[in-house]
Coordinates of C-alpha atoms and ligand atoms in Angstrom, one line a residue:
X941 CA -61.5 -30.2 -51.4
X942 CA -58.3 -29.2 -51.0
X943 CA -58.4 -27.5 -47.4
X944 CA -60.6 -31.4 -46.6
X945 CA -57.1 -32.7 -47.7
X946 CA -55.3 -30.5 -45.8
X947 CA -57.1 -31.3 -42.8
X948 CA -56.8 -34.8 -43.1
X949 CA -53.0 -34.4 -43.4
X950 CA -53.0 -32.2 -40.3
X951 CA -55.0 -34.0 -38.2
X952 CA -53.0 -37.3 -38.9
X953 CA -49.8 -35.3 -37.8
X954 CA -51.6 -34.5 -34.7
X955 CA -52.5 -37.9 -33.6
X956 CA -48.9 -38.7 -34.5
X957 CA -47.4 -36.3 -32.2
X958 CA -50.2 -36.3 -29.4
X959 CA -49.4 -40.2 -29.1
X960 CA -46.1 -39.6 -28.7
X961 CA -46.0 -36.9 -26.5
X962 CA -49.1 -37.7 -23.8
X963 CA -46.9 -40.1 -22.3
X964 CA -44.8 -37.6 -21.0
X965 CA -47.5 -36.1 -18.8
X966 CA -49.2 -39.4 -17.4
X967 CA -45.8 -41.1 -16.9
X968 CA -45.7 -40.1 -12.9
X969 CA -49.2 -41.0 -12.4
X970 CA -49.0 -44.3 -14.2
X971 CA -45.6 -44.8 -11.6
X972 CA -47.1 -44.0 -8.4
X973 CA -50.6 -46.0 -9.3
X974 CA -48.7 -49.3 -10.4
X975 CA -44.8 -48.9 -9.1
X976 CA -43.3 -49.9 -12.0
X977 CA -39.9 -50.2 -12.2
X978 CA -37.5 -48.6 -15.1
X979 CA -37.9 -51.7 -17.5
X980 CA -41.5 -52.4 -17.1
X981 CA -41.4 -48.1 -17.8
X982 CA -39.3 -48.5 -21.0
X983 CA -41.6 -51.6 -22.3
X984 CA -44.7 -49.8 -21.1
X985 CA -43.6 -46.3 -23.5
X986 CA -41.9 -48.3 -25.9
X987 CA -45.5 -50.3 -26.9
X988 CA -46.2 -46.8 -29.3
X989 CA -43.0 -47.2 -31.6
X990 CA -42.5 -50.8 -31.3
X991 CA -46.6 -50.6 -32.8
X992 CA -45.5 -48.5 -35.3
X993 CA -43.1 -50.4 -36.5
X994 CA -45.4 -53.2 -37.3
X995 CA -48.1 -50.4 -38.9
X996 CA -45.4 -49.4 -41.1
X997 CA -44.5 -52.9 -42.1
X998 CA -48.3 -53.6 -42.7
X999 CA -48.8 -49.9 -44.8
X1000 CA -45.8 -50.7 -46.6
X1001 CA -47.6 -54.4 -47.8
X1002 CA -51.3 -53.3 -47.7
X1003 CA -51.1 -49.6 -49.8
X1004 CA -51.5 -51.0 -52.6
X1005 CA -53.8 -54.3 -52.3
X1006 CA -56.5 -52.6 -49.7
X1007 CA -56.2 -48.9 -50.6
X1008 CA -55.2 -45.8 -48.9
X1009 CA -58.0 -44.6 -48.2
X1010 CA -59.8 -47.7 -46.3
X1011 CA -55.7 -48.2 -44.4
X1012 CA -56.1 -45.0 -43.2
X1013 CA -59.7 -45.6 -42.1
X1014 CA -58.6 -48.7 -40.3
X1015 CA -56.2 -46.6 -38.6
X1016 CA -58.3 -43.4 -37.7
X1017 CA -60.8 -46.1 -35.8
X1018 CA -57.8 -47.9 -34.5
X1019 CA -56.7 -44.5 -32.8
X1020 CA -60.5 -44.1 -31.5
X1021 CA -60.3 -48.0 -30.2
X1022 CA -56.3 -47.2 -28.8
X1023 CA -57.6 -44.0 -27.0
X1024 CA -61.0 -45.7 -25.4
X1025 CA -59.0 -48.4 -24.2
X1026 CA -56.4 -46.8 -22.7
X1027 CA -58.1 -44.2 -21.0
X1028 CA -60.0 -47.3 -19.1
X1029 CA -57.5 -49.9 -18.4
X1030 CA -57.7 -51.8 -15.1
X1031 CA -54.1 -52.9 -15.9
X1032 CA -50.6 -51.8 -16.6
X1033 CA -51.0 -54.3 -19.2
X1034 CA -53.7 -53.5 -20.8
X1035 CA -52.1 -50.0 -20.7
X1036 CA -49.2 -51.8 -22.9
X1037 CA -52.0 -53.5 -25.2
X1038 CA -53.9 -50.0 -26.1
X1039 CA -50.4 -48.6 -26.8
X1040 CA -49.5 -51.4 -28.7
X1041 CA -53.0 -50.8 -31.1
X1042 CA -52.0 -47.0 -31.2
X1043 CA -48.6 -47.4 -32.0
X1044 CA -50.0 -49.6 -35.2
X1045 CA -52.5 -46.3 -36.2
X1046 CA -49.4 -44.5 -36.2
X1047 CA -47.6 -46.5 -38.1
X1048 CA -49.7 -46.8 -40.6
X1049 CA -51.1 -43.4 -40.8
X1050 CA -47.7 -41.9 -40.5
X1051 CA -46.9 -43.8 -43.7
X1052 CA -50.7 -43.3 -45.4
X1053 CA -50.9 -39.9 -44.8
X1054 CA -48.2 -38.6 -47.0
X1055 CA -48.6 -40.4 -49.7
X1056 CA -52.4 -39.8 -49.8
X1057 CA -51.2 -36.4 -49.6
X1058 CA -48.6 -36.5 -52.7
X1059 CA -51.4 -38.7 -54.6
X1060 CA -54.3 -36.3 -54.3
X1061 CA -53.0 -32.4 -53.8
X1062 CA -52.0 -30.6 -57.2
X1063 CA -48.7 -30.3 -57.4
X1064 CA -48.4 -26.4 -56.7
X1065 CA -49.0 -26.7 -52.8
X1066 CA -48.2 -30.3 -52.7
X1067 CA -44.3 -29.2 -50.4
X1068 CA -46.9 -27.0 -48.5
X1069 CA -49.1 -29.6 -47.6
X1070 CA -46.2 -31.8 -46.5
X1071 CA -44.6 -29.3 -44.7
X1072 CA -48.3 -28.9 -42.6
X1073 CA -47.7 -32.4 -41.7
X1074 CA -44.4 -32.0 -40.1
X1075 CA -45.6 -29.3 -38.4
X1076 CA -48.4 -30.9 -37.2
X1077 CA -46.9 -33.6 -35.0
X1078 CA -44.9 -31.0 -33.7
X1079 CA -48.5 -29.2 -32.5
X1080 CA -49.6 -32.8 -31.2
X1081 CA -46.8 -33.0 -29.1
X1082 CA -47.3 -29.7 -27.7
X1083 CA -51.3 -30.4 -27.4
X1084 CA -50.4 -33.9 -25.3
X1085 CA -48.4 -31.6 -22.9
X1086 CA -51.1 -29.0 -22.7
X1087 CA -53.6 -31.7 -21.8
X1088 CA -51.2 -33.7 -19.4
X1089 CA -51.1 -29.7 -17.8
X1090 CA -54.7 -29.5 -18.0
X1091 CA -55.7 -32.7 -16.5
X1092 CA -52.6 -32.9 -14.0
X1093 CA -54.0 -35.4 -12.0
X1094 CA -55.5 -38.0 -14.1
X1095 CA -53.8 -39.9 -16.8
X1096 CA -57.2 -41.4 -18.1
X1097 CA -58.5 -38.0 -19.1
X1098 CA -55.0 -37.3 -20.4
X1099 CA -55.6 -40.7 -22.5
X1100 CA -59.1 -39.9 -23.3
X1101 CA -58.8 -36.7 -25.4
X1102 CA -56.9 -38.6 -27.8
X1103 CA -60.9 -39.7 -28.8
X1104 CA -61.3 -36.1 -30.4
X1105 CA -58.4 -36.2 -32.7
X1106 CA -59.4 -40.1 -33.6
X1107 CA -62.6 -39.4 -34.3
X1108 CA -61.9 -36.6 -36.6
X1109 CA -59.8 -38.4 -38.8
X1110 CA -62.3 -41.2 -38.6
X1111 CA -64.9 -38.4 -40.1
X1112 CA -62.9 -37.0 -42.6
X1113 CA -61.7 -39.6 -43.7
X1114 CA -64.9 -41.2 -44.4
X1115 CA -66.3 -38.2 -46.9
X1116 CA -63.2 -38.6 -49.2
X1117 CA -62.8 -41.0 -51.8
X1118 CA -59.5 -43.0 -52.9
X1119 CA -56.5 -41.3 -54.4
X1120 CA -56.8 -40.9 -58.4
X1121 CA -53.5 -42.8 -58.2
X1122 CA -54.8 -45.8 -56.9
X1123 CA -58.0 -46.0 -58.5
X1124 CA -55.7 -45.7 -61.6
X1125 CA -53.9 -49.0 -60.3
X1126 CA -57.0 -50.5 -59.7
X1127 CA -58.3 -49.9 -63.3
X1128 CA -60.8 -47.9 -62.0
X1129 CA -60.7 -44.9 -64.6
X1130 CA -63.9 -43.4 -64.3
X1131 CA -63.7 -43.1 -61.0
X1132 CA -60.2 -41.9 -60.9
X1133 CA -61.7 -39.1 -63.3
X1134 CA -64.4 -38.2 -60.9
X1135 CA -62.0 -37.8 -58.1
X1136 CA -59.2 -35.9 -60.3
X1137 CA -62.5 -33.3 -61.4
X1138 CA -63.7 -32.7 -57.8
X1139 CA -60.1 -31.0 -56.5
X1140 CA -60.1 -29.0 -59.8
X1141 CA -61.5 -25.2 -58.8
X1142 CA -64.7 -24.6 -61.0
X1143 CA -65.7 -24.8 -63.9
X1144 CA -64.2 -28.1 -64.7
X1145 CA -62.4 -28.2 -67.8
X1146 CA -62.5 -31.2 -69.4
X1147 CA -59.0 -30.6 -70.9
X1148 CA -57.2 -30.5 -67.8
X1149 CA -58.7 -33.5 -66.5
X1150 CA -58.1 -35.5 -69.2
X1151 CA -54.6 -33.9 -69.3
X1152 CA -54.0 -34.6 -65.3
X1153 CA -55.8 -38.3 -65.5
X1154 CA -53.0 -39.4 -68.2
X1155 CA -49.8 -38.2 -66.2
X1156 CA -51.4 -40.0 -63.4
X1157 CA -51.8 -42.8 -65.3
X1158 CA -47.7 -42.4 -66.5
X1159 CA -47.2 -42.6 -63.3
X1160 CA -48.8 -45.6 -62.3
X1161 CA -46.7 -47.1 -65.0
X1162 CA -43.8 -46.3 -62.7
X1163 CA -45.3 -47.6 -59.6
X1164 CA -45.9 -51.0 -61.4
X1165 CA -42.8 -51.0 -62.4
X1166 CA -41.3 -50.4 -58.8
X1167 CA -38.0 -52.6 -58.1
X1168 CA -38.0 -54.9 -55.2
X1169 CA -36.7 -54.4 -52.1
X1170 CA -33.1 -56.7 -53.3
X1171 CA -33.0 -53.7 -55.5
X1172 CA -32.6 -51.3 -53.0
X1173 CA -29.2 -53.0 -51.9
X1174 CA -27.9 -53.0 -55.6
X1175 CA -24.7 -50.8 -56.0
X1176 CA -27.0 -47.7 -57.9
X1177 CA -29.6 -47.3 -54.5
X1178 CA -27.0 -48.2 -51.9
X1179 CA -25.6 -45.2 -51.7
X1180 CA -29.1 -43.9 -51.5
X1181 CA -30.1 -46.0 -49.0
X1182 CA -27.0 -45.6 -46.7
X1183 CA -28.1 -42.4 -46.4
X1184 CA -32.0 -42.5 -46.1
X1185 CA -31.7 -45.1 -43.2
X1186 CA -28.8 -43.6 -41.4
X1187 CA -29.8 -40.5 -41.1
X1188 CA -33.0 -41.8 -39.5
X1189 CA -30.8 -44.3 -37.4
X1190 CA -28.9 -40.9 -36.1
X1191 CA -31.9 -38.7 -35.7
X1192 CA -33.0 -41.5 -33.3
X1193 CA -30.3 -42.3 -31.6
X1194 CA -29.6 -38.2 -30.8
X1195 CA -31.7 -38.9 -28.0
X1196 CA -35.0 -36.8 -29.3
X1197 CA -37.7 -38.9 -28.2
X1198 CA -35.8 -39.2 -24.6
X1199 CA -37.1 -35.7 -24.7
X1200 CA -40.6 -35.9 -26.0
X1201 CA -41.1 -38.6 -24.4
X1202 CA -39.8 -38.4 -21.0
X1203 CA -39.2 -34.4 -20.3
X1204 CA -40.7 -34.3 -17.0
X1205 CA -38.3 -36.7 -15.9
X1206 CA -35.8 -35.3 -17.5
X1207 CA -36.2 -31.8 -15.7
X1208 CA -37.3 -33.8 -12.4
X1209 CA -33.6 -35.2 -12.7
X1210 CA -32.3 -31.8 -12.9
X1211 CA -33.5 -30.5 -10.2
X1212 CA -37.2 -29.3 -10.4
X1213 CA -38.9 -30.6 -7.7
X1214 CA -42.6 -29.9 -8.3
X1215 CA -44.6 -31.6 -10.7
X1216 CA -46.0 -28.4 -12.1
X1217 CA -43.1 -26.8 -13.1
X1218 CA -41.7 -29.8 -14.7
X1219 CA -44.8 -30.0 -16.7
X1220 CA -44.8 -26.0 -17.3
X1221 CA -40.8 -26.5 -18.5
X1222 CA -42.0 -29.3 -20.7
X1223 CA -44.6 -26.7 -22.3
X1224 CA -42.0 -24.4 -23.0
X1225 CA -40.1 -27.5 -24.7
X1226 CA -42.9 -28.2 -27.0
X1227 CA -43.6 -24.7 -27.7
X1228 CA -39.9 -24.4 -28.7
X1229 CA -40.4 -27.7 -31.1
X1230 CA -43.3 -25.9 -33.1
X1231 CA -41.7 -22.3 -33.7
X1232 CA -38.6 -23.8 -34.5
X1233 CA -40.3 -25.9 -37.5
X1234 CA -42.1 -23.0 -38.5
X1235 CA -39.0 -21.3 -38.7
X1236 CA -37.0 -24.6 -40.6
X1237 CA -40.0 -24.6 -42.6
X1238 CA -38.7 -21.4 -44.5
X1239 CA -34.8 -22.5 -44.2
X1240 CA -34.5 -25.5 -45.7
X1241 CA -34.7 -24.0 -49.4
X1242 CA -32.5 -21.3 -48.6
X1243 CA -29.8 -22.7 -46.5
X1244 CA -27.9 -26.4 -48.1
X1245 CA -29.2 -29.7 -46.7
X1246 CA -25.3 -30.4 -45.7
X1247 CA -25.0 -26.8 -43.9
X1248 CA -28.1 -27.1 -42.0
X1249 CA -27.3 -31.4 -40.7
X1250 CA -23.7 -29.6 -39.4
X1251 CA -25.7 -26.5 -37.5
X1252 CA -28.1 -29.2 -36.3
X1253 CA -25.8 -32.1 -34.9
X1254 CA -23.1 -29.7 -33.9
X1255 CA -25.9 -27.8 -31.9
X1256 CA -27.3 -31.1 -30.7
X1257 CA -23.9 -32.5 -29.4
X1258 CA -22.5 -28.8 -27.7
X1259 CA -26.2 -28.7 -25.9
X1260 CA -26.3 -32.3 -24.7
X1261 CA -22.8 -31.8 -23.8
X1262 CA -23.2 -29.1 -21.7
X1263 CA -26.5 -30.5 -20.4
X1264 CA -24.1 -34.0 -19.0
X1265 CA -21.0 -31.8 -17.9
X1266 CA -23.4 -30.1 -15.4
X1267 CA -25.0 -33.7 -14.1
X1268 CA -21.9 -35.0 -13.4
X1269 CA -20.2 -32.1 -12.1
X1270 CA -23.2 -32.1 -9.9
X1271 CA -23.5 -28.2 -10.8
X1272 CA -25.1 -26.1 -8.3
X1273 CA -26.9 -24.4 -12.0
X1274 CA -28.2 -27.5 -12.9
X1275 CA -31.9 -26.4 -13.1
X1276 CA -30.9 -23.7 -15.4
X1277 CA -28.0 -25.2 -17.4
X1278 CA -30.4 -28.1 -18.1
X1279 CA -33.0 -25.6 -18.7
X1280 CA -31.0 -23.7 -21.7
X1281 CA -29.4 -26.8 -22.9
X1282 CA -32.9 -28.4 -23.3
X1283 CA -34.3 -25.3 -25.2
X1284 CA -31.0 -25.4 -27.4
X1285 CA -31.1 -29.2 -28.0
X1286 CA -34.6 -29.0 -29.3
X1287 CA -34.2 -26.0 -31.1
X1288 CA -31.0 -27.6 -33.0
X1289 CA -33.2 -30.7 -33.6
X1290 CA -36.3 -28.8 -35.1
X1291 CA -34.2 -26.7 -37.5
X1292 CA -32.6 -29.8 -38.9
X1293 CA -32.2 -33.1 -37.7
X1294 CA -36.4 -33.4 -37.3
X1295 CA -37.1 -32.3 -40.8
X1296 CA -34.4 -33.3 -43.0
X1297 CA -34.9 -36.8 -43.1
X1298 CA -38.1 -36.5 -44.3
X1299 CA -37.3 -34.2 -47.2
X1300 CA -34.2 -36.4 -48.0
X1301 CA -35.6 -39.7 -48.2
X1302 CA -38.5 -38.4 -50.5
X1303 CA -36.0 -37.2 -52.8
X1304 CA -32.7 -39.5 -53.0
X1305 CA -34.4 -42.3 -54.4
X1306 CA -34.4 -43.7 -58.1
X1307 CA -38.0 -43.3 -59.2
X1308 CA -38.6 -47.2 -59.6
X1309 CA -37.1 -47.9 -55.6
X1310 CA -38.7 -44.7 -54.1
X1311 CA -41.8 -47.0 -52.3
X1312 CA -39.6 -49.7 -51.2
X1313 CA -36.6 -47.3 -50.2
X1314 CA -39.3 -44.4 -48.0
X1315 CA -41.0 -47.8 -46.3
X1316 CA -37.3 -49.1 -45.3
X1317 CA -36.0 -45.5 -44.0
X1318 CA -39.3 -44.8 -41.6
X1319 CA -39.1 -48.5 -40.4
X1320 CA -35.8 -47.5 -39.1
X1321 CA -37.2 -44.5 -37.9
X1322 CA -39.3 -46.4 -35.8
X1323 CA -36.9 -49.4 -34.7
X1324 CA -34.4 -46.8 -33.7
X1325 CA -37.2 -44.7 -32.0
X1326 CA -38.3 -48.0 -29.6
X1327 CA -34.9 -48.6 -29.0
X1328 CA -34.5 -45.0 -27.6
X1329 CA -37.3 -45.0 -25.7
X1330 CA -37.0 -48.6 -24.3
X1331 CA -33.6 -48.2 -23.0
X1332 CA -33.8 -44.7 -21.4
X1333 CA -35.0 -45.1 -18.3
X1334 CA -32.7 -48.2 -17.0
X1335 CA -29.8 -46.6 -18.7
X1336 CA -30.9 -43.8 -16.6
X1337 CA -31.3 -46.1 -13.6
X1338 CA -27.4 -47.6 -14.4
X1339 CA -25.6 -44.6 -15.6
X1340 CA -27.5 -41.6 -14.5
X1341 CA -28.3 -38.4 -16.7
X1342 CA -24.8 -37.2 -18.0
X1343 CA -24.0 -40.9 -18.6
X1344 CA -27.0 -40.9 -21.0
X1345 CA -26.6 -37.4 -22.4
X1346 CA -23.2 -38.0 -23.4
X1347 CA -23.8 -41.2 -25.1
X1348 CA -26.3 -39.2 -27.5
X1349 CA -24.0 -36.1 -27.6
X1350 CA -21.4 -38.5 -28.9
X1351 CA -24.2 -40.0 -31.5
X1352 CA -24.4 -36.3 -32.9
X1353 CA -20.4 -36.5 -33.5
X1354 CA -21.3 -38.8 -35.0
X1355 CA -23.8 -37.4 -37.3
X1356 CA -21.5 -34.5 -38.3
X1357 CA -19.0 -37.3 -39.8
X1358 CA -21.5 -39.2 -41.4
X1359 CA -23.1 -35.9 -43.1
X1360 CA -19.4 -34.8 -44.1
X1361 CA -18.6 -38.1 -45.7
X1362 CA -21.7 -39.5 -47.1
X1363 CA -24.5 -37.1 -47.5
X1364 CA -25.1 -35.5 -50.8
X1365 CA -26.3 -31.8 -50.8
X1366 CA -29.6 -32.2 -52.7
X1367 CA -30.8 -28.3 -52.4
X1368 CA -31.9 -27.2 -55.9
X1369 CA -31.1 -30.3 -57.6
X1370 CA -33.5 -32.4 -59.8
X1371 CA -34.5 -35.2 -59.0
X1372 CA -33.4 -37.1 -62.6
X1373 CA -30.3 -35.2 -62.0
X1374 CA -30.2 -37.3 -58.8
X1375 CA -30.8 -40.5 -60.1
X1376 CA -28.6 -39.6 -63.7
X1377 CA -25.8 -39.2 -60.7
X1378 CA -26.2 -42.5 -58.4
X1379 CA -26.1 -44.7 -62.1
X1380 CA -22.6 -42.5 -63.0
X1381 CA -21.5 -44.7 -59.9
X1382 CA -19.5 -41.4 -58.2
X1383 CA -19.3 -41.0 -54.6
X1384 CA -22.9 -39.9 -53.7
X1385 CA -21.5 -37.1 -51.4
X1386 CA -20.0 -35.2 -54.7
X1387 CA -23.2 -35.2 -56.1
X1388 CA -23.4 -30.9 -56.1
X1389 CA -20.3 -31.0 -57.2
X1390 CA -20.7 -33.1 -60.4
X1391 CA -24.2 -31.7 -61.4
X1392 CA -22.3 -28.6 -61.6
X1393 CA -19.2 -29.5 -63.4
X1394 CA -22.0 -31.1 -66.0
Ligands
BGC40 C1 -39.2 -37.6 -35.4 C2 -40.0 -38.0 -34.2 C3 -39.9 -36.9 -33.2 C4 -40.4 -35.6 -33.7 C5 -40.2 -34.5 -32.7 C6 -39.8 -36.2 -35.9 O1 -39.0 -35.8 -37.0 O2 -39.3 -38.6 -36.5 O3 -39.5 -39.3 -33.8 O4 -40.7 -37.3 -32.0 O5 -39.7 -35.3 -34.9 O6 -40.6 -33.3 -33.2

């Protein structure tokens, strides 16, 4: 049961990152089929995250009401429907219209899938199973670039193996039953029981179901009792939420999803001439993105939150710098300036800037504001994200490369400020202990400091 969870979670992060990322392959093809110029280019990427911004408006709203389980079904055959249609649009519109439907799976199983996650798996492997889903967008986004390799010539087939992944999740999804957490909600108690007895290794003892059904259904009490979304601009969860959307607004606005999704143009721009080897070089990116998780999978524990956001946006603003200083020097290295600066931009992203927001917002919220504070801190992770990728390639277009770069370089500046003067180092810290901390009304930045002196 627990692996079928597992695999649910995994194959969500796949789709996640494999939409994201198979634009990056088809991109050229799509431009020499329908000469598109760089806005109708921005629009035509931007339909993913500008969908997922409405899926995680409507997974936000629908969770509870509807049900995890039949959101995330809605969203698995949305990804099926997305793929299908994309792979045979007659249009450049109709391209933007099965993006649009995709970016809406996304957004809905991207907020879905961890929760299901967090309601279902005991706790003992729950950060395990989290930490698979991170790491499995980072694998779609490498698979997306494999299959744009593979099928070098043909963005419908590139398209059309998102199908597999869909119809996976579609599968799995429908052998599983709702979380105990909602059935709970529901006043479905019996059932929730069921559920609660089938992830319990055999024999089944009574004890511990009866034992795990009633901290569920303390739970639920909480989730009932969840503050509304005024409540998160109160002065005990501003602080909280400064920090939960801005360091979403800045892990956007560092330029990542330039990257991911526009690498082959990126490297074409710096000098690699074949298609190929742009598409080889944008392998070796995503490559870089996985190993580098892995890797920050086994950090963040060990190293501060604070330390690792300074490594990360330092890294990110030296590389990016270096990256625009040899565009407009017009650098006779470009290729392989670009080339190192690329690997060293993503691998300062993947250690920290990728993951951390994710852990943070899950943990710096008061219990009663945690639902409404996660929904408001990925919506801006999406907003910022279609921004990004909507504006990239006329601000390319306008301002060239190094123009571009150093606007994001300057954005990680940025982010080594904000971290110094408003984020809280979290690392080994309770999460009452947080929320005892944010009532006290103290700057949220001295929270390690405070816990101690208690
Ligand atoms: C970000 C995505 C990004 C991915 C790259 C995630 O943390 O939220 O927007 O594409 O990392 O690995």
């Amino acid at each position: 049961m627990v692996y079928l969870i597992a695999s649910i979670a995994g194959i969500a992060g796949l789709l996640f990152g494999f939409d994201e990322g198979v634009i990056a392959g088809a991109l050229h093809l799509l431009r020499a089929e329908f000469g598109i110029s760089p806005l109708a280019e921005g629009i035509m990427t931007a339909t993913v995250p500008l969908g997922a911004v409405g899926g995680a408006l409507i997974g936000g709203w629908l969770a509870r009401p509807v049900g995890r389980r039949k959101l995330l079904l809605g969203a698995a055959f949305l990804f099926v429907v997305g793929a299908l249609l994309s792979a045979l649009a007659p249009s450049l519109i109709l391209v933007c219209v099965a993006r649009l439907l995709l970016g809406l799976a996304i957004g809905v199983a991207a907020m879905i899938a961890p929760l299901y996650i967090s309601e279902t798996a005991p706790a003992r492997i729950r950060g395990m199973l989290v930490s698979i889903y991170q790491l499995a967008i980072t694998l779609g986004i490498l698979g997306a670039y494999l299959v744009g390799y593979t099928f070098s010539d043909s963005w419908r087939a590139m398209f059309a193996a998102g199908i597999v992944p869909g119809a996976a999740l579609l599968i799995g999804i429908a052998i599983l039953s709702d979380t105990p957490r909602w059935l709970v909600l529901r006043g479905r108690r019996e059932e929730a029981r069921a559920v609660i007895a089938k992830t319990q290794s055999l024999p089944i003892d009574d004890r511990l179901v009866t034992a795990e059904l009633s901290a569920i259904e303390a739970a639920a009490q909480v989730d009932l009792a969840q503050g509304s979304w005024r409540d998160l601009f109160g002065p005990v969860a501003r602080p909280a939420l400064i920090v939960g959307m801005g360091l979403f607004l800045l892990q956007q606005l560092s330029g990542i999803n330039a990257v991911i999704y526009f690498a082959p143009t990126v490297f074409r721009l710096s000098g690699f001439d074949s298609t190929s080897t742009q598409m080889l070089a944008t392998v070796g990116i995503g490559v870089v993105n996985v190993l580098v998780t892995v890797l920050a999978m086994g950090l963040i524990d060990r190293i501060g939150r604070r330390k690792l956001l300074f490594i990360g946006f330092a890294g990110a603003a030296l590389s990016l710098g270096l990256i625009a200083a040899a565009a407009a020097t017009g650098s006779p290295d470009l290729q392989i300036l670009a080339l190192i600066g690329l690997v060293l931009y993503v691998a300062s992203f993947a250690i920290s800037i990728g993951p951390l927001p994710w852990v943070m917002m899950s943990e710096i919220f008061p219990l009663h504001l945690r639902g409404p504070g996660m929904s408001a801190a990925s919506i801006t992770n999406w907003v910022f994200n279609f921004i990004v990728v909507l504006t990239f390639p006329v601000l390319v277009a306008d301002i060239g490369l190094a123009g571009v770069f150093s606007i994001y370089a300057l954005v990680c500046v940025a982010g080594v400020v904000f971290t110094a003067r408003l984020v809280p180092e979290t690392s080994g810290i309770s999460l009452e202990d947080i929320e005892k901390h944010l009532k006290g009304g103290k700057p949220f930045s001295a929270l390690a400091r405070s816990v101690k002196a208690a």
